Coordinates of C-alpha atoms in Angstrom, one line a residue:
X1 CA 57.7 -23.2 -132.3
X2 CA 57.9 -20.1 -129.7
X3 CA 58.6 -20.8 -126.1
X4 CA 55.7 -21.1 -124.0
X5 CA 55.8 -18.2 -121.5
X6 CA 55.5 -18.6 -117.9
X7 CA 53.8 -16.1 -115.1
X8 CA 54.1 -16.3 -111.7
X9 CA 51.5 -15.0 -109.3
X10 CA 50.8 -15.0 -105.6
X11 CA 47.8 -14.4 -103.0
X12 CA 48.4 -11.9 -100.5
X13 CA 49.2 -14.0 -97.5
X14 CA 51.4 -16.4 -99.2
X15 CA 53.7 -13.6 -100.5
X16 CA 56.8 -14.2 -98.9
X17 CA 57.0 -17.9 -99.7
X18 CA 56.0 -17.0 -103.6
X19 CA 59.0 -14.5 -103.7
X20 CA 61.1 -17.1 -102.3
X21 CA 59.8 -19.5 -105.1
X22 CA 60.0 -16.9 -107.8
X23 CA 63.9 -16.2 -106.6
X24 CA 64.6 -19.8 -107.1
X25 CA 62.7 -19.8 -110.4
X26 CA 64.6 -17.1 -111.5
X27 CA 61.6 -14.8 -112.6
X28 CA 59.6 -11.9 -111.0
X29 CA 56.3 -12.2 -109.4
X30 CA 53.4 -11.2 -111.9
X31 CA 51.7 -8.0 -110.4
X32 CA 47.9 -8.4 -109.2
X33 CA 45.7 -4.9 -108.5
X34 CA 43.4 -5.8 -105.5
X35 CA 40.2 -3.8 -105.0
X36 CA 39.1 -4.0 -101.9
X37 CA 35.3 -2.8 -101.0
X38 CA 34.3 -1.4 -97.6
X39 CA 32.3 -4.6 -96.8
X40 CA 35.2 -6.8 -97.0
X41 CA 34.6 -8.5 -100.5
X42 CA 37.7 -7.8 -102.8
X43 CA 38.6 -8.4 -106.4
X44 CA 42.1 -9.4 -107.9
X45 CA 43.0 -8.3 -111.1
X46 CA 46.3 -9.8 -113.1
X47 CA 48.2 -6.7 -114.2
X48 CA 49.6 -7.8 -117.1
X49 CA 48.4 -10.1 -120.3
X50 CA 49.1 -13.9 -119.8
X51 CA 47.2 -15.1 -122.8
X52 CA 48.6 -18.2 -124.2
X53 CA 50.9 -18.6 -121.2
X54 CA 51.5 -21.1 -118.7
X55 CA 50.1 -19.4 -114.9
X56 CA 51.4 -20.8 -111.6
X57 CA 49.2 -19.5 -109.0
X58 CA 51.0 -19.9 -105.4
X59 CA 48.8 -19.8 -102.6
X60 CA 48.5 -21.9 -99.6
X61 CA 45.2 -22.2 -97.8
X62 CA 45.1 -21.8 -94.4
X63 CA 42.4 -20.1 -92.8
X64 CA 40.8 -17.8 -93.1
X65 CA 38.7 -19.0 -95.8
X66 CA 39.5 -15.6 -97.8
X67 CA 42.9 -17.5 -99.0
X68 CA 40.9 -19.9 -100.9
X69 CA 38.1 -17.5 -102.3
X70 CA 41.0 -15.1 -103.6
X71 CA 43.0 -18.3 -105.0
X72 CA 39.6 -19.0 -106.8
X73 CA 39.0 -15.6 -108.2
X74 CA 42.7 -15.7 -109.6
X75 CA 42.3 -18.9 -111.3
X76 CA 39.0 -17.7 -113.0
X77 CA 40.7 -14.3 -113.7
X78 CA 43.6 -16.2 -115.5
X79 CA 41.0 -18.3 -117.3
X80 CA 38.7 -15.3 -118.2
X81 CA 42.5 -14.0 -119.5
X82 CA 43.0 -17.0 -121.9
X83 CA 45.9 -18.5 -120.1
X84 CA 46.6 -21.7 -121.7
X85 CA 47.5 -23.6 -118.7
X86 CA 46.7 -22.9 -114.9
X87 CA 49.1 -24.6 -112.7
X88 CA 47.9 -23.9 -108.9
X89 CA 50.7 -24.1 -106.1
X90 CA 49.1 -24.9 -103.2
X91 CA 52.3 -25.7 -100.7
X92 CA 49.7 -26.3 -97.6
X93 CA 46.2 -27.7 -98.7
X94 CA 43.4 -26.8 -96.4
X95 CA 40.5 -28.5 -94.9
X96 CA 42.7 -31.5 -95.7
X97 CA 41.9 -32.9 -92.7
X98 CA 38.3 -33.4 -93.7
X99 CA 39.4 -36.0 -96.2
X100 CA 36.3 -38.8 -95.2
X101 CA 33.0 -38.8 -94.2
X102 CA 33.8 -40.2 -90.5
X103 CA 30.4 -39.1 -88.7
X104 CA 26.9 -38.9 -90.2
X105 CA 26.2 -35.9 -91.9
X106 CA 29.7 -34.6 -92.0
X107 CA 31.3 -32.5 -95.1
X108 CA 34.1 -33.7 -96.9
X109 CA 36.0 -30.3 -97.0
X110 CA 38.8 -31.6 -99.0
X111 CA 36.7 -33.0 -101.8
X112 CA 34.8 -29.5 -102.1
X113 CA 37.9 -28.0 -102.1
X114 CA 39.0 -29.9 -105.1
X115 CA 35.9 -29.5 -107.1
X116 CA 36.1 -25.7 -106.5
X117 CA 39.6 -25.5 -107.6
X118 CA 38.7 -27.5 -110.5
X119 CA 35.3 -25.5 -111.1
X120 CA 37.6 -22.4 -111.3
X121 CA 39.7 -23.6 -114.4
X122 CA 42.9 -24.8 -112.6
X123 CA 44.6 -27.4 -115.2
X124 CA 47.2 -28.8 -112.8
X125 CA 47.7 -28.7 -109.1
X126 CA 51.2 -28.8 -107.4
X127 CA 51.2 -29.4 -103.5
X128 CA 53.4 -30.8 -100.5
X129 CA 52.4 -33.4 -97.8
X130 CA 49.0 -33.6 -97.9
X131 CA 47.3 -35.1 -95.0
X132 CA 46.3 -38.0 -96.5
X133 CA 47.4 -39.1 -100.1
X134 CA 44.0 -40.3 -101.3
X135 CA 43.1 -36.4 -101.8
X136 CA 44.7 -36.6 -105.2
X137 CA 42.1 -38.7 -106.1
X138 CA 39.5 -36.1 -105.5
X139 CA 41.0 -34.1 -108.7
X140 CA 40.4 -35.2 -112.3
X141 CA 43.5 -32.9 -113.2
X142 CA 47.1 -33.9 -112.8
X143 CA 48.6 -33.5 -109.3
X144 CA 52.0 -33.0 -108.5
X145 CA 52.5 -34.4 -104.9
X146 CA 55.6 -33.4 -103.1
X147 CA 57.1 -34.4 -100.3
X148 CA 59.3 -32.5 -97.9
X149 CA 61.5 -35.5 -96.5
X150 CA 63.9 -34.7 -99.3
X151 CA 64.2 -31.3 -97.0
X152 CA 64.0 -32.9 -93.7
X153 CA 66.4 -36.1 -94.4
X154 CA 69.2 -34.0 -95.8
X155 CA 68.9 -32.0 -92.5
X156 CA 68.2 -34.7 -89.8
X157 CA 71.9 -36.1 -91.6
X158 CA 73.4 -32.9 -90.8
X159 CA 72.9 -33.3 -87.3
X160 CA 74.9 -36.3 -87.1
X161 CA 73.2 -38.1 -84.4
X162 CA 73.9 -41.3 -82.6
X163 CA 71.4 -44.0 -81.6
X164 CA 69.0 -42.4 -83.7
X165 CA 65.1 -43.3 -83.6
X166 CA 62.4 -42.2 -85.7
X167 CA 59.0 -41.6 -83.7
X168 CA 55.7 -41.3 -84.9
X169 CA 53.1 -39.4 -82.3
X170 CA 50.1 -41.7 -83.5
X171 CA 49.5 -44.7 -85.5
X172 CA 48.2 -42.9 -88.7
X173 CA 51.8 -41.7 -89.3
X174 CA 53.4 -45.0 -88.6
X175 CA 53.9 -45.7 -92.5
X176 CA 55.9 -42.4 -92.7
X177 CA 58.1 -42.8 -89.8
X178 CA 59.0 -46.1 -91.1
X179 CA 60.1 -44.6 -94.6
X180 CA 62.1 -42.3 -92.8
X181 CA 63.8 -44.6 -90.8
X182 CA 64.7 -47.0 -93.9
X183 CA 66.4 -44.0 -95.4
X184 CA 68.1 -43.0 -92.3
X185 CA 68.8 -46.4 -91.0
X186 CA 67.0 -45.8 -87.7
X187 CA 64.6 -47.5 -85.5
X188 CA 61.1 -46.8 -85.2
X189 CA 58.5 -46.2 -82.4
X190 CA 55.0 -45.4 -82.5
X191 CA 52.9 -43.5 -79.8
X192 CA 49.5 -44.6 -79.4
X193 CA 46.9 -42.0 -78.7
X194 CA 43.2 -41.7 -77.8
X195 CA 41.4 -38.6 -78.4
X196 CA 38.2 -37.2 -76.5
X197 CA 37.7 -34.6 -78.9
X198 CA 39.5 -33.0 -81.6
X199 CA 42.9 -31.1 -80.7
X200 CA 42.5 -32.9 -77.3
X201 CA 44.5 -36.0 -76.6
X202 CA 42.9 -38.2 -73.4
X203 CA 45.5 -41.0 -72.8
X204 CA 49.1 -42.0 -74.9
X205 CA 51.2 -44.7 -74.8
X206 CA 54.3 -45.8 -76.1
X207 CA 55.0 -48.8 -78.4
X208 CA 58.8 -49.7 -78.7
X209 CA 62.1 -48.8 -76.9
X210 CA 63.7 -45.5 -76.4
X211 CA 66.2 -45.8 -74.0
X212 CA 69.2 -43.7 -74.6
X213 CA 68.2 -42.7 -78.1
X214 CA 68.1 -39.2 -79.7
X215 CA 64.5 -39.4 -81.1
X216 CA 62.8 -37.4 -83.9
X217 CA 59.1 -37.2 -84.0
X218 CA 57.9 -37.1 -87.5
X219 CA 54.4 -35.8 -88.7
X220 CA 52.8 -33.7 -91.4
X221 CA 51.4 -31.1 -89.6
X222 CA 51.6 -29.2 -86.0
X223 CA 48.5 -27.6 -85.1
X224 CA 47.9 -27.0 -81.2
X225 CA 51.3 -29.4 -80.7
X226 CA 49.2 -30.9 -78.0
X227 CA 49.8 -34.6 -79.2
X228 CA 53.4 -33.7 -80.1
X229 CA 54.3 -32.1 -76.9
X230 CA 52.8 -34.6 -75.1
X231 CA 54.6 -37.4 -77.2
X232 CA 57.7 -35.7 -76.5
X233 CA 57.2 -36.1 -72.6
X234 CA 56.3 -39.8 -72.8
X235 CA 59.7 -40.2 -74.8
X236 CA 61.5 -38.4 -72.2
X237 CA 60.0 -40.4 -69.5
X238 CA 60.7 -43.4 -71.2
X239 CA 64.6 -42.9 -71.0
X240 CA 65.0 -40.9 -74.5
X241 CA 68.4 -39.0 -74.8
X242 CA 66.8 -36.1 -76.6
X243 CA 63.6 -35.1 -78.5
X244 CA 63.1 -33.5 -81.6
X245 CA 60.1 -32.7 -84.1
X246 CA 59.5 -32.3 -87.6
X247 CA 56.6 -31.4 -89.5
X248 CA 56.3 -29.9 -92.9
X249 CA 53.3 -27.7 -92.2
X250 CA 53.5 -25.4 -88.9
X251 CA 49.6 -24.4 -88.2
X252 CA 50.8 -23.5 -85.0
X253 CA 47.1 -22.4 -83.8
X254 CA 45.9 -22.0 -80.1
X255 CA 48.7 -22.4 -77.6
X256 CA 51.0 -24.0 -80.2
X257 CA 53.5 -21.5 -79.5
X258 CA 53.6 -21.6 -75.3
X259 CA 53.3 -25.7 -75.5
X260 CA 55.9 -26.3 -77.4
X261 CA 58.3 -23.5 -75.2
X262 CA 57.4 -25.6 -72.2
X263 CA 58.0 -28.8 -73.6
X264 CA 60.8 -31.2 -73.3
X265 CA 61.1 -30.8 -77.3
X266 CA 64.5 -29.9 -78.0
X267 CA 63.9 -28.2 -81.3
X268 CA 60.7 -28.1 -83.6
X269 CA 61.3 -28.0 -87.4
X270 CA 59.1 -27.1 -90.0
X271 CA 59.1 -25.8 -93.7
X272 CA 57.4 -22.4 -94.5
X273 CA 54.5 -23.4 -96.3
X274 CA 52.6 -21.3 -93.7
X275 CA 53.8 -17.9 -92.4
X276 CA 55.2 -18.7 -89.0
X277 CA 55.9 -15.9 -86.2
X278 CA 59.2 -17.6 -85.0
X279 CA 60.0 -15.2 -82.6
X280 CA 57.3 -16.8 -80.3
X281 CA 59.6 -19.8 -79.6
X282 CA 63.3 -19.8 -79.5
X283 CA 62.8 -23.9 -80.1
X284 CA 61.3 -23.2 -83.7
X285 CA 63.6 -23.7 -87.0
X286 CA 62.0 -23.0 -90.5
X287 CA 63.5 -24.7 -93.5
X288 CA 62.5 -23.3 -96.8
X289 CA 60.3 -25.4 -99.3
X290 CA 61.0 -22.7 -102.1
X291 CA 63.6 -24.4 -103.9
X292 CA 62.1 -27.7 -104.1
X293 CA 58.7 -26.0 -105.5
X294 CA 60.6 -23.9 -107.8
X295 CA 62.7 -26.8 -109.2
X296 CA 59.5 -28.7 -109.7
X297 CA 57.6 -25.9 -111.5
X298 CA 60.5 -25.7 -114.2
X299 CA 60.5 -29.6 -114.6
X300 CA 56.7 -29.3 -115.1
X301 CA 57.2 -26.6 -117.4
X302 CA 59.7 -28.0 -119.7
X303 CA 58.2 -31.7 -119.4
X304 CA 60.6 -33.3 -117.7
X305 CA 59.8 -36.1 -115.1
X306 CA 60.0 -35.0 -111.5
X307 CA 60.1 -38.6 -109.8
X308 CA 63.9 -38.0 -108.9
X309 CA 62.4 -35.0 -106.3
X310 CA 60.4 -38.0 -104.4
X311 CA 62.2 -39.4 -101.7
X312 CA 59.2 -40.8 -99.6

C-alpha cells in the first residue's frame, strides 16, 4: 500500500512558527492563495492537491477572531479538496479561559470553538498546555495535548540553580508547580490571590518559605503580567534570592512588556506559540516549541505512541 502523503499549511499570523515546524518536520509548507476583499473578507485557497492525504493545518488562534476564522476556512477547504485526514495543530488554543459557565448567562467559549473546529471537518487536534485539561473532553475527535514542561525542565536544569523552589502564582496552578518540583527535586510555594475583576489582582498572599531560595514561577500563560509581577515582588520581599517566571503562552497584552521590565523578575521564559515582540523587554527569553510539535506530528503520521513525549 502506498504511503499516505502529508501536507503542511499555516495561517498567516502563525507563519513564523509554522516555518520552524516544517523545517524540523523536513517538509516545506504548502502554498495558500489568499484573496482579500475591500471590506475585510478573505478566502484562503489551497494551492495544491491534497486528495487522499494527511493535512496538518498550523494555527494559533489568538485574537483577533480572524485567526480562528481563517483556520476554519482552511479546514473546510481541505475537507472539500478530499483530504483523508485533517489534523489541526493549535499551539495556543484561543478562548481557553472560557472553559466553564462561572456566572449566569455566560458563554462557554472553549466549547464553542471545539464545536466549530469539529463542524468544519477537522479529524484530529494537536495543542499545548490548555488553560484547563478538561477542554480535551469538549471534542469528539482525538486530541493530542502536549506539555511545554519537556522544553522548560531541560532549560531549568541548564541553569544549575542551588536552593531551587518552584512557585505557583495562584491556587489553580498548584498541581502544575508540584509536578515540576517533583521532576526537579525542588520545594513548592503558592501565591493566593484575590481578584476584583479580570486582569486585576486586589490582594496576594504567600503560602510557604522562600528565604534565600532561587524561585521559578510556573504558569500556563502570561497576559498583562500583573499577577506574575506582583507574585515576584512578594517573593522578593519574603527573602527570595532571585525570581524567574516560566509560561507556555506569552499573550503579553496591555502593559505586559512594561510591567515585566519594571518588575523584580530576573528573566521571563516563554515559548513561541504566539508571536512575541522580544525587543520590548530585555528580560524575555523565547524557547521554541517547533521541534516538539514536529516530532509529535511525525509520530502521529506514522501511527506511533506519543506517550514518551509527555513529562507532565
